[in-house]
PDB file of C-alpha atoms and ligand atoms in Angstrom:
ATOM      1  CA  UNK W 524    -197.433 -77.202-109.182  1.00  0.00           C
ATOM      2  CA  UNK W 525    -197.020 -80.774-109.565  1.00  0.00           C
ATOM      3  CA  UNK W 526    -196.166 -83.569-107.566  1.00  0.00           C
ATOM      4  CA  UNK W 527    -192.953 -86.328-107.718  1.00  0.00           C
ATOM      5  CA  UNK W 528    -193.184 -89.956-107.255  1.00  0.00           C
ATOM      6  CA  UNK W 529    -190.129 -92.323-107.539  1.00  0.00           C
ATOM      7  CA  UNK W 530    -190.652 -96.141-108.355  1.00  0.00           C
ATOM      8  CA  UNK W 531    -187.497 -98.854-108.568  1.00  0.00           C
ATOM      9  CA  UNK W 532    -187.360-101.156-111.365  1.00  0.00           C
ATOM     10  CA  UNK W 533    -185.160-103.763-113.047  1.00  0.00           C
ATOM     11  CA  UNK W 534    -186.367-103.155-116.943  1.00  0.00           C
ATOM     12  CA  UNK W 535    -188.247 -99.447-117.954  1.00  0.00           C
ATOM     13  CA  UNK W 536    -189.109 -99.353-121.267  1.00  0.00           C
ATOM     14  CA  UNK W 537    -190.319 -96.651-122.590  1.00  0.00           C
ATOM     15  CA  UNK W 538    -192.656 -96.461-125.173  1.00  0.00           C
ATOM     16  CA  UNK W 539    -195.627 -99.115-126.103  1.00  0.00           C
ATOM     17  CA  UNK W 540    -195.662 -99.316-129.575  1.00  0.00           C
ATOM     18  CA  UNK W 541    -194.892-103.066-131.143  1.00  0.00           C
ATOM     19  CA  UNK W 542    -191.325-102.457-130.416  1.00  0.00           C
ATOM     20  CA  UNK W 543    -191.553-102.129-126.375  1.00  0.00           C
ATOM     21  CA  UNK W 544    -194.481-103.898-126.256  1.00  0.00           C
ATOM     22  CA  UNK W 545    -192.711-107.421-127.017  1.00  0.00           C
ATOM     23  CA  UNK W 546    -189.913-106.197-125.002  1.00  0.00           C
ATOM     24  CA  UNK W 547    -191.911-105.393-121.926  1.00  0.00           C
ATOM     25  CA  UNK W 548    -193.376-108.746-121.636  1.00  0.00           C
ATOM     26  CA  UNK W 549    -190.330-110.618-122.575  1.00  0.00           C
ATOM     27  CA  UNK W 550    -188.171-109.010-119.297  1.00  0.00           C
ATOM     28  CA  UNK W 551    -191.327-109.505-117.377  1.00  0.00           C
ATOM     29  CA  UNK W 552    -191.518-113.254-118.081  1.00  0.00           C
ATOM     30  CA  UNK W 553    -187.752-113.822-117.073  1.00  0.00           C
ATOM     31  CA  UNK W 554    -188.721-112.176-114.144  1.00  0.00           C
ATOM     32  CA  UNK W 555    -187.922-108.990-113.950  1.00  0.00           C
ATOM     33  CA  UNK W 556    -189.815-106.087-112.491  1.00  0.00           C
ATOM     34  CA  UNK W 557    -190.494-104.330-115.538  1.00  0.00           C
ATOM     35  CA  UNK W 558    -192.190-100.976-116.326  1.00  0.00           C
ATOM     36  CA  UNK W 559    -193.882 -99.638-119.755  1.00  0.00           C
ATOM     37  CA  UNK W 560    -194.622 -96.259-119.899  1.00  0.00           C
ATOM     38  CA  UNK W 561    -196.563 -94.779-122.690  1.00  0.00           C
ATOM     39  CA  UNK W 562    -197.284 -91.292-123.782  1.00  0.00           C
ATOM     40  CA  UNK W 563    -201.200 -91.904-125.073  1.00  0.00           C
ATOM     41  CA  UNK W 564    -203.245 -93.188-122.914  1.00  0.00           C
ATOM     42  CA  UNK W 565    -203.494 -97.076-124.555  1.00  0.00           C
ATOM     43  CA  UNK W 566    -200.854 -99.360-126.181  1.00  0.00           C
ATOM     44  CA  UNK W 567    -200.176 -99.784-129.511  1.00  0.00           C
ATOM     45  CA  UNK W 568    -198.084 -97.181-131.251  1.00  0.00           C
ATOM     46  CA  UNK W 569    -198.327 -97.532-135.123  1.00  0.00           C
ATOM     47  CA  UNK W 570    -200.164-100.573-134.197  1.00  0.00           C
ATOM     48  CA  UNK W 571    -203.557 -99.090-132.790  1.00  0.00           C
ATOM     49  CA  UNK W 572    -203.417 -96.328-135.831  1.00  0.00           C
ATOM     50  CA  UNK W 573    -205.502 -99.034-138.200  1.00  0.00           C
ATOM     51  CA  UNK W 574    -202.618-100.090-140.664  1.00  0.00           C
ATOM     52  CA  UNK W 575    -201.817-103.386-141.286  1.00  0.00           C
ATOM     53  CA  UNK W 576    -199.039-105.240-139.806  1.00  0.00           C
ATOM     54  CA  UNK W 577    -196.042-106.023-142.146  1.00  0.00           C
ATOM     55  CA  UNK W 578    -193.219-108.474-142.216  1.00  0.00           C
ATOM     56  CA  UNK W 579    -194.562-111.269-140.630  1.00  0.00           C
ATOM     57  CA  UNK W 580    -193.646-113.524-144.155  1.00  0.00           C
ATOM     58  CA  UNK W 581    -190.959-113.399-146.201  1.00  0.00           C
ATOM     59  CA  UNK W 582    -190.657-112.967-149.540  1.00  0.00           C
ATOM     60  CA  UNK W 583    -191.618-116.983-150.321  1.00  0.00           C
ATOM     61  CA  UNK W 584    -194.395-116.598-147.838  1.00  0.00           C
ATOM     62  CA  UNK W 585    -192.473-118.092-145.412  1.00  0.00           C
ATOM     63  CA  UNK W 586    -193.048-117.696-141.531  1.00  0.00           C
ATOM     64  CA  UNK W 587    -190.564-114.612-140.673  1.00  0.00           C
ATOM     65  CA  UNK W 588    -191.797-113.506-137.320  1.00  0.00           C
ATOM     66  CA  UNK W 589    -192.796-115.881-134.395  1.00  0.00           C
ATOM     67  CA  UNK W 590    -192.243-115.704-130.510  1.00  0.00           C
ATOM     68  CA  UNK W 591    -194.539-112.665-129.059  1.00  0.00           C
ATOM     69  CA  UNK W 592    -195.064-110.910-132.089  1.00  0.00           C
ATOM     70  CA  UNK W 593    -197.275-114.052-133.138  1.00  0.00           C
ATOM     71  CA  UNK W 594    -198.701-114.810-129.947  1.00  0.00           C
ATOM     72  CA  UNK W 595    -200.469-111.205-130.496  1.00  0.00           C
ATOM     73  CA  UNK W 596    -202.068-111.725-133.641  1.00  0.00           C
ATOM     74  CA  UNK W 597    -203.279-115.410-132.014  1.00  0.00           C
ATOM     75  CA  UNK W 598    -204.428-113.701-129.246  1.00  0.00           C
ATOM     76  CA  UNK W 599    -206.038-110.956-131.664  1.00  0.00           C
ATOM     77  CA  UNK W 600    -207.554-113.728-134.113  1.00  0.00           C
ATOM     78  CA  UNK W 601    -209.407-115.362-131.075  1.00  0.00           C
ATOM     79  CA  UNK W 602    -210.783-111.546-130.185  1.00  0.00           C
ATOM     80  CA  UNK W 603    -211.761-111.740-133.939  1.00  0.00           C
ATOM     81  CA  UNK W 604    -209.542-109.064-134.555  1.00  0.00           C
ATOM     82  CA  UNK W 605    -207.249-110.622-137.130  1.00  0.00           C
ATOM     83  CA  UNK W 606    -207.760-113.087-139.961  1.00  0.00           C
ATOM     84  CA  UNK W 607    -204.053-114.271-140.545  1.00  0.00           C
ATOM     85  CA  UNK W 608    -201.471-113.376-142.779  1.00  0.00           C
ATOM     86  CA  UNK W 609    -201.986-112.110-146.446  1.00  0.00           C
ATOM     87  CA  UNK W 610    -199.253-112.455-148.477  1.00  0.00           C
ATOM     88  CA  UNK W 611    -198.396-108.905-150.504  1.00  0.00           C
ATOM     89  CA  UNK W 612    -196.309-108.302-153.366  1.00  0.00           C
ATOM     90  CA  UNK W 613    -194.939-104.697-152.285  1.00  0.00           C
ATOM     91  CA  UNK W 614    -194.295-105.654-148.449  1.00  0.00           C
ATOM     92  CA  UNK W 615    -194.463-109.501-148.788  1.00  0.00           C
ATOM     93  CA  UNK W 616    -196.809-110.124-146.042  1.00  0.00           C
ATOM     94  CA  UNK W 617    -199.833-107.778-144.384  1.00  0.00           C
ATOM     95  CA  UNK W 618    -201.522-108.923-141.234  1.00  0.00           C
ATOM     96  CA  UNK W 619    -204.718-107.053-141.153  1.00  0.00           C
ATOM     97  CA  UNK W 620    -205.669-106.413-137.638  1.00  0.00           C
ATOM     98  CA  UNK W 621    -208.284-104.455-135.646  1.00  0.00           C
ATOM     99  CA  UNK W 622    -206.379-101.483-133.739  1.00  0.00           C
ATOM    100  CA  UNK W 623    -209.145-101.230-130.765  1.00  0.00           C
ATOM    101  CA  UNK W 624    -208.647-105.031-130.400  1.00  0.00           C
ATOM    102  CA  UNK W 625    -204.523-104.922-130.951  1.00  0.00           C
ATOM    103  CA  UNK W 626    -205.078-102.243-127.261  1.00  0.00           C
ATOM    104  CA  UNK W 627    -206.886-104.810-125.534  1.00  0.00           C
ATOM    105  CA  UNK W 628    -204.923-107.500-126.184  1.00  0.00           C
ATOM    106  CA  UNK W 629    -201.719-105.544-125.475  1.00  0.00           C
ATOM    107  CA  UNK W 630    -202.704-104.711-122.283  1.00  0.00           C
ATOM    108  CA  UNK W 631    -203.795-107.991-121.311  1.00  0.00           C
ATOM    109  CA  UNK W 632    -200.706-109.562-122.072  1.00  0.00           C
ATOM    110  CA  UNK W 633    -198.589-107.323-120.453  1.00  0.00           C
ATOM    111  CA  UNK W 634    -200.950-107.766-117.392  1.00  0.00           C
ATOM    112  CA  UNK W 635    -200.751-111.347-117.144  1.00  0.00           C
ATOM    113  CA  UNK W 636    -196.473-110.808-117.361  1.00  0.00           C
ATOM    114  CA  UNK W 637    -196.722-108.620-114.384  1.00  0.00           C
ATOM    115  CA  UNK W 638    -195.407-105.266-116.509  1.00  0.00           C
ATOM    116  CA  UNK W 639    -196.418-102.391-114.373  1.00  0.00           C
ATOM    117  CA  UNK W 640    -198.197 -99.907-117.202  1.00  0.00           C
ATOM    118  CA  UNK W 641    -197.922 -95.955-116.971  1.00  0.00           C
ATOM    119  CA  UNK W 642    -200.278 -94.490-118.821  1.00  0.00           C
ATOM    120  CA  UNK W 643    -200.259 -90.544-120.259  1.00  0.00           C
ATOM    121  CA  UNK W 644    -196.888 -90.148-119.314  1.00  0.00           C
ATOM    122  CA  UNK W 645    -194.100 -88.657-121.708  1.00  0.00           C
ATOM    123  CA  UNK W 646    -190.549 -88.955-121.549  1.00  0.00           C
ATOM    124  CA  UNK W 647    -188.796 -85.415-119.792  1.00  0.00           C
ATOM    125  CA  UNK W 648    -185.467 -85.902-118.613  1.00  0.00           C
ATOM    126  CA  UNK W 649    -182.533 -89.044-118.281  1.00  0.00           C
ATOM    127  CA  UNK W 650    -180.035 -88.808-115.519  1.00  0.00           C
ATOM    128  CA  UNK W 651    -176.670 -90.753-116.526  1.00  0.00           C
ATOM    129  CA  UNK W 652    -174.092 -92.228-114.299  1.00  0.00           C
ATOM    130  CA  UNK W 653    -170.909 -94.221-115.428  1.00  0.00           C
ATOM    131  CA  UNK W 654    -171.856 -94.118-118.361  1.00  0.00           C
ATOM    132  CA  UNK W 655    -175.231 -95.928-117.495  1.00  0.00           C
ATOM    133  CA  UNK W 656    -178.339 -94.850-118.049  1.00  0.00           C
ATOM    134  CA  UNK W 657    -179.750 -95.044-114.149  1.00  0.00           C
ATOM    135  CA  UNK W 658    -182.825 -93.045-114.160  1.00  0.00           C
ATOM    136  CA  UNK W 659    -185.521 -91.556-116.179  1.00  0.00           C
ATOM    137  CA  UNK W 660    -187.826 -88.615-115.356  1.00  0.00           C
ATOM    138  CA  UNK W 661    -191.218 -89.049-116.861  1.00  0.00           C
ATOM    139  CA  UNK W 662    -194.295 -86.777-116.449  1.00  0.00           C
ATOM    140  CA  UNK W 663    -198.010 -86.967-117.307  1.00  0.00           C
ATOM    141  CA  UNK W 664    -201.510 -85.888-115.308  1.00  0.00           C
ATOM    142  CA  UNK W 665    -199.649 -83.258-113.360  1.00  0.00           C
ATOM    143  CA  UNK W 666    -197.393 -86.220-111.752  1.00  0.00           C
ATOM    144  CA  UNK W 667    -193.534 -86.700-112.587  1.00  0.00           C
ATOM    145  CA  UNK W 668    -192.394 -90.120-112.077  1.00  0.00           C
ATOM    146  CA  UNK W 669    -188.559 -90.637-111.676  1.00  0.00           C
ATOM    147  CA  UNK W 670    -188.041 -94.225-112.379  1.00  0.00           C
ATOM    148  CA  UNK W 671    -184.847 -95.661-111.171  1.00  0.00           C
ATOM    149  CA  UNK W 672    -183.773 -99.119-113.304  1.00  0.00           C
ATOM    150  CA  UNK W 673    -180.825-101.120-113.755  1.00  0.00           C
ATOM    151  CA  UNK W 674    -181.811-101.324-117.982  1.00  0.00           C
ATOM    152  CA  UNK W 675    -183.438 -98.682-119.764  1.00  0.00           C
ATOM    153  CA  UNK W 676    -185.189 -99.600-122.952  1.00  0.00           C
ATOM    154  CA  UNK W 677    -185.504 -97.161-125.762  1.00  0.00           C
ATOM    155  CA  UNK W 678    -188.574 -97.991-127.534  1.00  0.00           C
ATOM    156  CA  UNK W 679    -190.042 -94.329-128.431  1.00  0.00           C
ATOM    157  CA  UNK W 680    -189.943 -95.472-132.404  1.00  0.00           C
ATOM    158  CA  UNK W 681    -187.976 -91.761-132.624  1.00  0.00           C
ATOM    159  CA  UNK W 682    -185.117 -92.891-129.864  1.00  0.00           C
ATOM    160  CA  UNK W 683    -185.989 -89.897-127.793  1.00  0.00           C
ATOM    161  CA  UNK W 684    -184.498 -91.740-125.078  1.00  0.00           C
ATOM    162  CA  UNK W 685    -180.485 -91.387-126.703  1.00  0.00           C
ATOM    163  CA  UNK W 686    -181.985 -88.078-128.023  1.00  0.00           C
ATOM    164  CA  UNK W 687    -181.532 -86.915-124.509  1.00  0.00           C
ATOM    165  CA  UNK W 688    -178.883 -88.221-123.195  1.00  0.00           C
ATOM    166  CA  UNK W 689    -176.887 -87.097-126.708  1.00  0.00           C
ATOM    167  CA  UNK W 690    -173.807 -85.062-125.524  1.00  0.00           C
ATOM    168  CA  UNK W 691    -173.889 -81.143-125.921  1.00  0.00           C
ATOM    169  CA  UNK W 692    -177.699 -81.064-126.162  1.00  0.00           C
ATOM    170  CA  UNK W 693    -180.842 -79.882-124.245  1.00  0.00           C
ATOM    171  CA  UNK W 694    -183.891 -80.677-124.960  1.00  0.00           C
ATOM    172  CA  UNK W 695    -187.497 -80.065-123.539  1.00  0.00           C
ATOM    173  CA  UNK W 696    -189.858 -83.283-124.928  1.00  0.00           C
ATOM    174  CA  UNK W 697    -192.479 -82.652-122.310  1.00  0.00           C
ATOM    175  CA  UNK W 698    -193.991 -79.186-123.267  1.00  0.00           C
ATOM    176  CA  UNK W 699    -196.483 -79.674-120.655  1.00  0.00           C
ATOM    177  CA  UNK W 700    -193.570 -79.724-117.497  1.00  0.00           C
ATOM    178  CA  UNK W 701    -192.828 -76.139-118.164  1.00  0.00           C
ATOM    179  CA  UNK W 702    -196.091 -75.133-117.569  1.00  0.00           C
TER     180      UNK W 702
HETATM  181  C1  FAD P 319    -194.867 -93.660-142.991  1.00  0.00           C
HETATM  182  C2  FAD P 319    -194.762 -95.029-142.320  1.00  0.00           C
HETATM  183  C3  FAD P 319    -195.668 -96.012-142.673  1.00  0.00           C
HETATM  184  C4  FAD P 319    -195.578 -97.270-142.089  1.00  0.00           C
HETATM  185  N1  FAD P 319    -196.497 -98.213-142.420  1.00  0.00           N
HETATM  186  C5  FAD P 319    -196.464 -99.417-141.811  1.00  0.00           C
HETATM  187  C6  FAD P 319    -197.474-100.394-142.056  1.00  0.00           C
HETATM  188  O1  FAD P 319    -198.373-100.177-142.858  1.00  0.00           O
HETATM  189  N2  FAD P 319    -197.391-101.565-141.410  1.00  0.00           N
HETATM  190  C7  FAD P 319    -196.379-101.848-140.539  1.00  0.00           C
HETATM  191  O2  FAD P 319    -196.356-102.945-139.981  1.00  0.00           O
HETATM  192  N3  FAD P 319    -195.421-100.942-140.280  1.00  0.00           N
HETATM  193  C8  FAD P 319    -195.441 -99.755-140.889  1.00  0.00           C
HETATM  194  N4  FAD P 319    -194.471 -98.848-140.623  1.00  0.00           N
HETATM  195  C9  FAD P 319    -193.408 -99.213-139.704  1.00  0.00           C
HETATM  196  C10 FAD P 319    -193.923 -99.191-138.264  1.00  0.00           C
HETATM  197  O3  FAD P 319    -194.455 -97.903-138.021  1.00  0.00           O
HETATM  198  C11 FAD P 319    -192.781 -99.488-137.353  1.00  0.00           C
HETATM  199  O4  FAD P 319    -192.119-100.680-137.728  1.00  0.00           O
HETATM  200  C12 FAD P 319    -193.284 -99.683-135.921  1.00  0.00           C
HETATM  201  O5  FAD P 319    -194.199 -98.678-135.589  1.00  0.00           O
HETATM  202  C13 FAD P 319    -192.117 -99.621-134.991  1.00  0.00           C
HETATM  203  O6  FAD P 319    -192.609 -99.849-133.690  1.00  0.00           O
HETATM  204  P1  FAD P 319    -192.044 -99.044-132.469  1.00  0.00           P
HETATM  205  O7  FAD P 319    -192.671 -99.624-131.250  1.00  0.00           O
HETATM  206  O8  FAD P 319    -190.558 -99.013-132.546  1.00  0.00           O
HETATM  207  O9  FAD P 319    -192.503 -97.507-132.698  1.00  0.00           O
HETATM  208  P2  FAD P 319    -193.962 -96.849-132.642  1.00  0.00           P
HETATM  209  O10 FAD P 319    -195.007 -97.699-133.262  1.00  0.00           O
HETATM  210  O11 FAD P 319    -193.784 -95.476-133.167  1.00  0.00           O
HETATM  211  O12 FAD P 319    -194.279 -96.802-131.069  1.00  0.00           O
HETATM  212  C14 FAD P 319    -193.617 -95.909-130.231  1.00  0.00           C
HETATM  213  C15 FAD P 319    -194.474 -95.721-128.999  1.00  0.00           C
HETATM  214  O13 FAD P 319    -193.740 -94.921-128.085  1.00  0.00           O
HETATM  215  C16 FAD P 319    -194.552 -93.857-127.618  1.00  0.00           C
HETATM  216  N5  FAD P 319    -193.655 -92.734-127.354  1.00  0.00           N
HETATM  217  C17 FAD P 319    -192.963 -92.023-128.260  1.00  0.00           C
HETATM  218  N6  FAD P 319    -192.208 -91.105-127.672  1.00  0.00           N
HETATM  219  C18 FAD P 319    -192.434 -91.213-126.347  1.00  0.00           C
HETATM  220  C19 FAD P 319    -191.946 -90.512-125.200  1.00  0.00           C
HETATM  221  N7  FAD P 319    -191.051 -89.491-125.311  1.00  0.00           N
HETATM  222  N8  FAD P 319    -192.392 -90.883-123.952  1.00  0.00           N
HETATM  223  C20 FAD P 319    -193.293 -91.897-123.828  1.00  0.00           C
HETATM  224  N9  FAD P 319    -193.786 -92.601-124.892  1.00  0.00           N
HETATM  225  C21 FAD P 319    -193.359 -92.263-126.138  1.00  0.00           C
HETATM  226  C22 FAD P 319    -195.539 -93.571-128.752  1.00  0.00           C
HETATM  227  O14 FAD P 319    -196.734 -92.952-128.289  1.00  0.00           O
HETATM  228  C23 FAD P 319    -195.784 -94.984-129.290  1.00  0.00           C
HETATM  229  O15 FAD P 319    -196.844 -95.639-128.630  1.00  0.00           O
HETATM  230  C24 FAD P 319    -194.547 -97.564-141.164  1.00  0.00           C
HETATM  231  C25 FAD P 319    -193.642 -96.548-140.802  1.00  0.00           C
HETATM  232  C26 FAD P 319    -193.754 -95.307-141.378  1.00  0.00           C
HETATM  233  C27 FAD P 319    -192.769 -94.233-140.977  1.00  0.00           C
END
């Protein structure tokens, strides 16, 4: 037995890895009521797993990445969990970073934007309209959320989200609803 909740948003993005991360806070700061909902139960993605970050040089050890994505590892190097960018032969750059402190500093940022976070909760179902993606079912801690939002943001790292709403096919992500 479980309980529903629904919530109203302009911007859901689901999944808080480094791509919806960004993305969150960047809808938030124009404005927007923005969600970011997040299977585990802290931010990060491949980001909090203790690799290095790639890509933010280029091949001349140029700056390639700037905008949020730096603001991070700024925030990160004041934490003292980052000591700048490393240039690398293989992936040109590697950012070395501390994962617990990448977390901390994701969550404070998206804090200070005013994006709502949903913790523990895993992507279940996607109801389409016109061709529009209009709502999302998500469900985590014996609670499914239907979130209704005018943009849906796809940021699951395996596109889970178009997984689902892919025509001729049913899936089950959320193992844990059927029980
Ligand atoms: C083998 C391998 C090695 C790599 N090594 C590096 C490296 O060393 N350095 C580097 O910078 N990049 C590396 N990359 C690339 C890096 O992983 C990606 O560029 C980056 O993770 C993409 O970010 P993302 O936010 O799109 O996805 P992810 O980091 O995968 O984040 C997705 C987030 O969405 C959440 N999520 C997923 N599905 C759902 C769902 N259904 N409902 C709710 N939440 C969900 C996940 O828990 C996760 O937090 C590597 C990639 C691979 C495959």
């Amino acid at each position: 037995m479980h309980r529903t909740v629904t919530s109203d948003y302009d911007v859901a993005v689901i999944g808080g890895g480094p791509g919806g991360i960004p993305a969150a806070i960047a809808a938030a700061r124009r404005g927007k009521k923005v969600i970011l909902v997040e299977r585990n139960g802290y931010l990060g993605g491949a980001a909090a797993s203790g690799l290095g970050i790639l890509g933010y040089l280029d091949r001349e050890g140029h700056k390639a990445l700037g905008g949020i994505a730096q603001e991070i590892v700024d925030r990160l190097t004041r934490m003292h969990g980052a000591m700048g960018h490393f240039r690398c032969p293989v992936h040109n750059s590697i950012t070395p970073i501390s994962p617990e402190c990448f977390k901390i500093a994701a969550v404070e940022m998206c804090r200070e934007s005013g994006v709502s976070l949903l913790f523990n909760a895993e992507l279940l179902d996607v109801q389409v309209r016109d061709n529009h993606v209009c709502s999302a079912a998500v469900y985590g801690k014996c609670v499914e959320t239907v979130l209704n939002a005018k943009v849906f943001i796809d940021a699951t790292g395996d596109g889970d989200l178009a997984y689902i709403i892919c025509p001729g096919r049913t899936i089950t992500l959320a193992r844990t609803a059927q029980a």
